[in-house]
PDB file of C-alpha atoms in Angstrom:
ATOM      1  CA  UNK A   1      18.328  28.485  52.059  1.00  0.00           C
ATOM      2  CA  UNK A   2      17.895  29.055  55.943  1.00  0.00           C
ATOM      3  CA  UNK A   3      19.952  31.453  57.968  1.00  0.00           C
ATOM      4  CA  UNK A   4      22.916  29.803  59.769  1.00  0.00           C
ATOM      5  CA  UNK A   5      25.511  30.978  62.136  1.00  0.00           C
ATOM      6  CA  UNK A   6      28.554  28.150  63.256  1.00  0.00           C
ATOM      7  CA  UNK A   7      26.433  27.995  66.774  1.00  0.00           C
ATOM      8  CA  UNK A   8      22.913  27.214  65.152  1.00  0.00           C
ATOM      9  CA  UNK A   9      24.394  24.660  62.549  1.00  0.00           C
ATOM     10  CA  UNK A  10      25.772  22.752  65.799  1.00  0.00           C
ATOM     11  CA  UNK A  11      22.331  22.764  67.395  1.00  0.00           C
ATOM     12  CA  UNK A  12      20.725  21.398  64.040  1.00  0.00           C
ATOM     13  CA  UNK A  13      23.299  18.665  63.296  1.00  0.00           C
ATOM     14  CA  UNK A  14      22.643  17.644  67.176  1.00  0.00           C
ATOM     15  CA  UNK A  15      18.432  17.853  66.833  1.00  0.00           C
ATOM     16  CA  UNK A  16      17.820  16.557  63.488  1.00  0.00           C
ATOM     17  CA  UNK A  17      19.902  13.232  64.541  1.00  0.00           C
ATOM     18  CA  UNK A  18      18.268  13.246  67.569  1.00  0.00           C
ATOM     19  CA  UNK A  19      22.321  13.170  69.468  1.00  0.00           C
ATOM     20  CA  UNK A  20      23.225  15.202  71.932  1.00  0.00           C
ATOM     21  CA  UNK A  21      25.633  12.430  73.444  1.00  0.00           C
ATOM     22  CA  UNK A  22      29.050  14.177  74.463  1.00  0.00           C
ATOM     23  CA  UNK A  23      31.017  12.266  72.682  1.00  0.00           C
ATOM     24  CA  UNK A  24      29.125  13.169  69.583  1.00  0.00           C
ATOM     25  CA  UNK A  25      28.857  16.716  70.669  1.00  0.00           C
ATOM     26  CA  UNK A  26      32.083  17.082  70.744  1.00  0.00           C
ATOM     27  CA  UNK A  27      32.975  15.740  66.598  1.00  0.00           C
ATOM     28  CA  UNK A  28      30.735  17.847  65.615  1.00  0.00           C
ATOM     29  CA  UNK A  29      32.829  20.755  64.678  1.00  0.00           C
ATOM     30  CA  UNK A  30      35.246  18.040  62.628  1.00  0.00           C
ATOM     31  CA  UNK A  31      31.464  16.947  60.894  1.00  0.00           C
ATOM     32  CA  UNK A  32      31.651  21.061  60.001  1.00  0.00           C
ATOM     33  CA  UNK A  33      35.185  21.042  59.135  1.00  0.00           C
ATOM     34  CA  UNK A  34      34.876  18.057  56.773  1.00  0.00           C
ATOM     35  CA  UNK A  35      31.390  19.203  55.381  1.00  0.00           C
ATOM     36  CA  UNK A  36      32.515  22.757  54.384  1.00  0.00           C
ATOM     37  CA  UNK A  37      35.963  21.642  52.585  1.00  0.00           C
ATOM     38  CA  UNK A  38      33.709  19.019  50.708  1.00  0.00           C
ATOM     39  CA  UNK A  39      31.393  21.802  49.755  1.00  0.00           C
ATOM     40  CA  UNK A  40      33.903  24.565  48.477  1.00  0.00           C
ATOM     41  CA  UNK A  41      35.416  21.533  46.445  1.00  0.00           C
ATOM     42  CA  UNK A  42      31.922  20.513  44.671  1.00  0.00           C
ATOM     43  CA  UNK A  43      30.852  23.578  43.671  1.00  0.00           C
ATOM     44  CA  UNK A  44      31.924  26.144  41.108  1.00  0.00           C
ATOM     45  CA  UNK A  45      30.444  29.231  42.690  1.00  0.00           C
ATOM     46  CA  UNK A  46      31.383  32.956  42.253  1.00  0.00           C
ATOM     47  CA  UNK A  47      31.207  33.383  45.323  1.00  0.00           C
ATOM     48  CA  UNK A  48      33.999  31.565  45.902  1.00  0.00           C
ATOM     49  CA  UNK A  49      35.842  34.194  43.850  1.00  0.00           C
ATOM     50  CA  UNK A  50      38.651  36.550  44.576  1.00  0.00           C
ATOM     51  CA  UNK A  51      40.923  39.247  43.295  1.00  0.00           C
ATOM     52  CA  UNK A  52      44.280  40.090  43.771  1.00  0.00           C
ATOM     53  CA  UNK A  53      46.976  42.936  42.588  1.00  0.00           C
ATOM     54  CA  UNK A  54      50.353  42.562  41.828  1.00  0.00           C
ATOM     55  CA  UNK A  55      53.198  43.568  39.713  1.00  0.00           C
ATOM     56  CA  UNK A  56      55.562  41.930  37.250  1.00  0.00           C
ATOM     57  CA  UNK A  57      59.542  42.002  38.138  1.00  0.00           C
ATOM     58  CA  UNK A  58      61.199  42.528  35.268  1.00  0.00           C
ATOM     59  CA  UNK A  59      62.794  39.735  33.670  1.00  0.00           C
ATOM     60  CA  UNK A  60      61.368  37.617  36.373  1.00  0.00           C
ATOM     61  CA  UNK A  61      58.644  34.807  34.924  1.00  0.00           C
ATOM     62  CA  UNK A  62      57.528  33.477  38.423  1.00  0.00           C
ATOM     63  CA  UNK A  63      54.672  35.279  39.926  1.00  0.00           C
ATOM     64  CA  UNK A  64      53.438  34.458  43.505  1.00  0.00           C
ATOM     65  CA  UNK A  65      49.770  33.174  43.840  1.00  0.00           C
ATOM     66  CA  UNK A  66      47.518  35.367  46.321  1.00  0.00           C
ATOM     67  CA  UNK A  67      47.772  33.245  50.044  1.00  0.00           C
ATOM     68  CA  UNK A  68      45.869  30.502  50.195  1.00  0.00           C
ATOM     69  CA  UNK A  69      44.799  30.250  46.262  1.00  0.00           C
ATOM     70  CA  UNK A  70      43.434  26.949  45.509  1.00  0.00           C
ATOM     71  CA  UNK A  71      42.564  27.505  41.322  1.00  0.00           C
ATOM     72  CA  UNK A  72      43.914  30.759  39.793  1.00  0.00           C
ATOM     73  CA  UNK A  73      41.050  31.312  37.393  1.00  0.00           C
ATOM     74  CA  UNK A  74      42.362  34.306  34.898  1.00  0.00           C
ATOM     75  CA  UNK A  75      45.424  36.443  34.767  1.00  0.00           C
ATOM     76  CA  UNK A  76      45.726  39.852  32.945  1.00  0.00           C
ATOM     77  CA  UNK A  77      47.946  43.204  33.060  1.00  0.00           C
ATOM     78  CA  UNK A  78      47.833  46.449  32.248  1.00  0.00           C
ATOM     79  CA  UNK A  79      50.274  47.651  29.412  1.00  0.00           C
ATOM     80  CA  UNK A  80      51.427  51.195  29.606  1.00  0.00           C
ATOM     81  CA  UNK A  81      49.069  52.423  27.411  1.00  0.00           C
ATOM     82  CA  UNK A  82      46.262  51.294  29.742  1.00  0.00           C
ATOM     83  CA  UNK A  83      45.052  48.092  27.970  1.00  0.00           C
ATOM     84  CA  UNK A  84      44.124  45.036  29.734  1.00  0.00           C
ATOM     85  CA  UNK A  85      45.738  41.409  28.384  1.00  0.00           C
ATOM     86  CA  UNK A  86      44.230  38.203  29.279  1.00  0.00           C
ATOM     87  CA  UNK A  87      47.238  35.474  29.702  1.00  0.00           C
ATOM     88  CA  UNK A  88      46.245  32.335  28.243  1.00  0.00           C
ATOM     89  CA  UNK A  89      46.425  29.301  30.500  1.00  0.00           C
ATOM     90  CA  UNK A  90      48.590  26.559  29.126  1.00  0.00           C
ATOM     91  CA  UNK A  91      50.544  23.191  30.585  1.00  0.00           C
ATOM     92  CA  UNK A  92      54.660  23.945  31.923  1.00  0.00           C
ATOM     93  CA  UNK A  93      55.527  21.872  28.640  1.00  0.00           C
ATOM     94  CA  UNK A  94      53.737  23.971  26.211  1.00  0.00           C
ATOM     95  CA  UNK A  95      55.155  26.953  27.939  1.00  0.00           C
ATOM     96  CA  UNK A  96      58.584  25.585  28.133  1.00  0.00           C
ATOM     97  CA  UNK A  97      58.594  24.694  24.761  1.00  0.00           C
ATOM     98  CA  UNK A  98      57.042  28.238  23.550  1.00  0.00           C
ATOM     99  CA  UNK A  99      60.121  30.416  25.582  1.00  0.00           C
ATOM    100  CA  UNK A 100      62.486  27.970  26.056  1.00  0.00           C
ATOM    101  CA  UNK A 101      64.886  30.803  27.482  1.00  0.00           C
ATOM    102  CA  UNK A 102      62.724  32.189  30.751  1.00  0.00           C
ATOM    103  CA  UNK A 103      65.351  35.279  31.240  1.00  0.00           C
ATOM    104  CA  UNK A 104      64.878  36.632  27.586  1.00  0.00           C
ATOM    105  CA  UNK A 105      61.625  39.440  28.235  1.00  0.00           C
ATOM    106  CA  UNK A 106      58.943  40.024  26.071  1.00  0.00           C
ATOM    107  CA  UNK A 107      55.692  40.955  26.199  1.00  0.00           C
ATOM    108  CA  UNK A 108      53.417  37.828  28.075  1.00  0.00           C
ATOM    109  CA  UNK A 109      51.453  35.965  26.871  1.00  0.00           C
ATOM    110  CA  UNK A 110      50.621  32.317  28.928  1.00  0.00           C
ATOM    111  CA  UNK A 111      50.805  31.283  31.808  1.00  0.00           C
ATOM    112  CA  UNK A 112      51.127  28.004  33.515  1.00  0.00           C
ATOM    113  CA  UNK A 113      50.922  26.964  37.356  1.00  0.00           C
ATOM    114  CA  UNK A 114      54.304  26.335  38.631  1.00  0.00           C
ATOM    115  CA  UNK A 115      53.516  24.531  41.866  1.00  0.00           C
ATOM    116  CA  UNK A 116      50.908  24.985  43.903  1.00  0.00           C
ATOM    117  CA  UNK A 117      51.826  28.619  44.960  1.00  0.00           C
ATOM    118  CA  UNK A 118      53.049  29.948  41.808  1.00  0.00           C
ATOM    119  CA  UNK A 119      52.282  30.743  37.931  1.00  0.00           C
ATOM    120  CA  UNK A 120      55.258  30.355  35.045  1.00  0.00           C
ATOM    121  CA  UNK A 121      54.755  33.327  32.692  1.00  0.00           C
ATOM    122  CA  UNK A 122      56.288  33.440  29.264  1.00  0.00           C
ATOM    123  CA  UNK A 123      57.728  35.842  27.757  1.00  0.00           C
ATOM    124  CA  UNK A 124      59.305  36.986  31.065  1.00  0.00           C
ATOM    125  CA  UNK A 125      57.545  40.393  31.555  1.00  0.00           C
ATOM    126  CA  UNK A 126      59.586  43.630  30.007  1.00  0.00           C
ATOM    127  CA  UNK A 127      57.770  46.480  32.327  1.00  0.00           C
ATOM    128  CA  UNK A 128      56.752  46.191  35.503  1.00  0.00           C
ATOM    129  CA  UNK A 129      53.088  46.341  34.908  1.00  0.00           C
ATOM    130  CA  UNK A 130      50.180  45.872  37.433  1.00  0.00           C
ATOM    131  CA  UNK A 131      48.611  42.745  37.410  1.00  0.00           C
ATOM    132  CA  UNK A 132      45.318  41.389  38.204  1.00  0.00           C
ATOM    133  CA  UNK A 133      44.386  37.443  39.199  1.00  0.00           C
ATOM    134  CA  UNK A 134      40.592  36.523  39.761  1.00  0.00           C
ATOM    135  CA  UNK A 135      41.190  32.930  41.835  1.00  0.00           C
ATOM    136  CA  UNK A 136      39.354  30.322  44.045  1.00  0.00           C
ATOM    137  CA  UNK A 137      39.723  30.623  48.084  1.00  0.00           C
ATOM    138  CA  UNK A 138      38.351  28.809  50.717  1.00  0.00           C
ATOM    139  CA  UNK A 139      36.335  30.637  52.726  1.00  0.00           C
ATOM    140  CA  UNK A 140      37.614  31.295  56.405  1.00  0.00           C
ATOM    141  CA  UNK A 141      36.178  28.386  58.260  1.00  0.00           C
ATOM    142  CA  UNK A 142      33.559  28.367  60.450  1.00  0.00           C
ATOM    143  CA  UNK A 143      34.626  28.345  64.689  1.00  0.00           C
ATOM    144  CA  UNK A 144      33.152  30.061  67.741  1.00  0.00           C
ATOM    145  CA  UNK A 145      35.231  33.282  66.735  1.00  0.00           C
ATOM    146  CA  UNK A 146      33.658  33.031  63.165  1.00  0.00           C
ATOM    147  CA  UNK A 147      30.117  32.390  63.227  1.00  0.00           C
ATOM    148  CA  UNK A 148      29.219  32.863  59.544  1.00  0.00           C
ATOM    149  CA  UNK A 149      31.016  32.477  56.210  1.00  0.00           C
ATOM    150  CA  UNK A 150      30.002  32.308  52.675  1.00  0.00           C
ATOM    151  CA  UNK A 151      28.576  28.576  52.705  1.00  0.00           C
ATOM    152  CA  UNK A 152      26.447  29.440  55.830  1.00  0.00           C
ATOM    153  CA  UNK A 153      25.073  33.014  54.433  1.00  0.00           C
ATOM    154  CA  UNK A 154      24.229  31.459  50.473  1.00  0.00           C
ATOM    155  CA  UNK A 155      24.897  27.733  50.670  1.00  0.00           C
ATOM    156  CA  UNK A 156      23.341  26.826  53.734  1.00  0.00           C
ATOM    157  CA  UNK A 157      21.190  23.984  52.651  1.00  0.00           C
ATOM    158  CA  UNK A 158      24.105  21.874  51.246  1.00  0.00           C
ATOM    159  CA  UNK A 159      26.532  22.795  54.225  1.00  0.00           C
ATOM    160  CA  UNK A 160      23.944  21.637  56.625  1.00  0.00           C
ATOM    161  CA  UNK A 161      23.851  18.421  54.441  1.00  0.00           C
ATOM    162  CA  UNK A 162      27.466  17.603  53.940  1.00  0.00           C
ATOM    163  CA  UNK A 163      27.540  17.998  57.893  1.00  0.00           C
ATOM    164  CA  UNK A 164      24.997  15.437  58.285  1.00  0.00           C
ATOM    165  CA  UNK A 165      26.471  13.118  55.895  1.00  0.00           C
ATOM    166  CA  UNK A 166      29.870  13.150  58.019  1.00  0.00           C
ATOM    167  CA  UNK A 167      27.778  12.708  60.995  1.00  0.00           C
ATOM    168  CA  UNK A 168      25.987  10.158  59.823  1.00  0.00           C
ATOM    169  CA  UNK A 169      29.325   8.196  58.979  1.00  0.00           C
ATOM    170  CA  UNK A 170      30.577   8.717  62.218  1.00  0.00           C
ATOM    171  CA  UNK A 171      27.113   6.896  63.992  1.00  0.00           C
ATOM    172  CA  UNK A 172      27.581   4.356  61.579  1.00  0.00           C
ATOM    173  CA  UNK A 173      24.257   4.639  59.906  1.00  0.00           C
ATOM    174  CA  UNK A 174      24.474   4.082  56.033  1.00  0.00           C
ATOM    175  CA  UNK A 175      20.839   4.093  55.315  1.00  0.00           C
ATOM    176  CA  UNK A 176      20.412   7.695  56.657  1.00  0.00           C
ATOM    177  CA  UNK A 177      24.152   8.649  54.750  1.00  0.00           C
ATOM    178  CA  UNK A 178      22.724   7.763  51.828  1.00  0.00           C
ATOM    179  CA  UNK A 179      19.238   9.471  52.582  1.00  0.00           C
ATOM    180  CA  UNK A 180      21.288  13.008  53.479  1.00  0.00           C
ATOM    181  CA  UNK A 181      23.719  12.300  50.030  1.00  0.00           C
ATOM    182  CA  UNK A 182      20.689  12.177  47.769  1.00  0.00           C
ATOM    183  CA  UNK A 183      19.844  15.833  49.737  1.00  0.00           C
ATOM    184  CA  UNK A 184      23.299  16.907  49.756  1.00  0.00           C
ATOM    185  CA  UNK A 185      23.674  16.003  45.487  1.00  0.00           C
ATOM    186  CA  UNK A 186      19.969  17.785  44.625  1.00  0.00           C
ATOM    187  CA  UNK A 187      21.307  20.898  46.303  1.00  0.00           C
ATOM    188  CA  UNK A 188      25.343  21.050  44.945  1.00  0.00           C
ATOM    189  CA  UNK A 189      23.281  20.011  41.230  1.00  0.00           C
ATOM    190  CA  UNK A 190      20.942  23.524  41.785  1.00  0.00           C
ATOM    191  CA  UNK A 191      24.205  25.598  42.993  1.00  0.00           C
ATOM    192  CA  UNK A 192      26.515  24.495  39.719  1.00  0.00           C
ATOM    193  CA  UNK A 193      23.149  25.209  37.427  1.00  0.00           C
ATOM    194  CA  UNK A 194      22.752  28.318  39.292  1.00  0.00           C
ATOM    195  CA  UNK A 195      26.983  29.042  38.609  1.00  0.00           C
ATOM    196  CA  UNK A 196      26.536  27.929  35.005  1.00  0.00           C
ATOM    197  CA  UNK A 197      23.587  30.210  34.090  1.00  0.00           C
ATOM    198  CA  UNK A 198      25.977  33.616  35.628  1.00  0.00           C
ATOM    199  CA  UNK A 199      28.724  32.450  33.229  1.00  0.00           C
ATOM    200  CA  UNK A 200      26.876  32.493  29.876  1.00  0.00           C
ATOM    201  CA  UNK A 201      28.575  34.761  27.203  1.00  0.00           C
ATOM    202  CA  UNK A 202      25.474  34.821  24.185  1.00  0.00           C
ATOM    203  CA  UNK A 203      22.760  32.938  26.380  1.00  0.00           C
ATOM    204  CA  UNK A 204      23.589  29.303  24.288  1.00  0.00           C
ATOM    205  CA  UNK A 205      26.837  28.069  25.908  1.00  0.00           C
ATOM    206  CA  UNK A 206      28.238  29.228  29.330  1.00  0.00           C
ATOM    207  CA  UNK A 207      31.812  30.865  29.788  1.00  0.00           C
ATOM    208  CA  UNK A 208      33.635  27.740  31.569  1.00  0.00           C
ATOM    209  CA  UNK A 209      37.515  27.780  30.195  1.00  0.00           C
ATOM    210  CA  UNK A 210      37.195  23.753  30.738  1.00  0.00           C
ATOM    211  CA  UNK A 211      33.990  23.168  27.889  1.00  0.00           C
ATOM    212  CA  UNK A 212      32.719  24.420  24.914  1.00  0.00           C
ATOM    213  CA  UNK A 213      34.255  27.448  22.281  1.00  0.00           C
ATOM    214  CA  UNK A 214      34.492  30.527  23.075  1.00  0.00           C
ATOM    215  CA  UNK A 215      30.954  32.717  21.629  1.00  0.00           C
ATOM    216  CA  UNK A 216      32.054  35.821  23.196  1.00  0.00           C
ATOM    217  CA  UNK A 217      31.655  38.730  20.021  1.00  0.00           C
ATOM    218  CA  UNK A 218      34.472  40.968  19.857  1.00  0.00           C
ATOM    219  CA  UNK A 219      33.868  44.352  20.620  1.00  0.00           C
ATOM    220  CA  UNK A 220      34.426  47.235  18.115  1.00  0.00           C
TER     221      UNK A 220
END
């Protein structure tokens, strides 16, 4: 991947189509805009990961999601004792149906996303215990007063492409959209492998909650 800043991605959008018309000049920060939230919802990157702390309210089962979370991706706690618990992910109905009372406490055990800023837990949480969530962000988009970002500084190759392809749309020029897509596809397919292979558990099936069982051997 090259080296990109949000000034030298303009310049390349503008010399590779050969466009340095105003009028074009000036959509190409919504090209950027529209390339990157393409990007960050294609691929399944780490890098693309966060974490958060928080703490259970007792007797409360809602839990706010970190600002602007778009997948929560695990949820644990600490117990008094010092152990960590992984909440299991489940649907509202299957949580419902498990603790159909949300005020009676226990010790939790799922959770479920309740909306799009906050998780269900059940039991309702009986201590007030610290708790951890690893979840998807957007990067901060690019602009003048942020020149870099995660998708220019590891992805660069597919942002630059995604641009293009928005550009491309915009001069009304299908044969070279679908010439940039076939770029833009080859690179998100090499980022997801690349995603896959840092999520394998025993080296035969990766660690994705969405395929596969779980290979993981439990420690002693």
């Amino acid at each position: 991947n090259m080296s990109l800043t949000y000034t030298t991605l303009q310049s390349q959008i503008k010399d590779i189509l050969e466009n340095d018309g105003t009028e074009f000049s000036d959509a190409v920060p919504s090209f950027i805009e529209r390339g990157e939230l393409r990007l960050f919802r294609e691929i399944d990157s780490l890098g693309l990961n966060k974490y958060a702390n928080t703490n259970f309210n007792v007797g409360d089962p809602f839990l706010s999601k970190p600002e602007s979370t778009a997948i929560i991706r695990s949820v644990n706690y600490k117990t008094a004792e010092g152990n960590r618990i992984q909440l299991l992910q489940a649907t509202n109905e299957y949580v419902n149906d498990y603790w159909p009372v949300r005020a009676s406490v226990g010790s939790p055990r799922y959770y479920s996303n309740f909306g799009f800023d906050t998780i269900l837990v059940a039991p309702a949480p009986s201590s007030a215990s610290t708790v951890e969530m690893e979840y998807i962000a957007q990067p901060t988009p690019l602009a003048d007063s942020n020149q870099t970002n995660y998708f220019t500084d590891y992805t660069s190759n597919a942002l630059l492409y995604a641009c293009l392809i928005e550009a491309c749309y915009y001069m009304k020029n299908p044969s070279a959209v679908s010439y940039w897509e076939k770029r833009y596809k080859e690179e998100v397919n090499a980022l997801n492998n690349e995603a896959r292979r840092t999520r394998r558990d025993d080296m035969i099936v990766a660690a994705n909650p969405s395929g596969g069982e779980d290979n993981l051997i439990s420690g002693t």
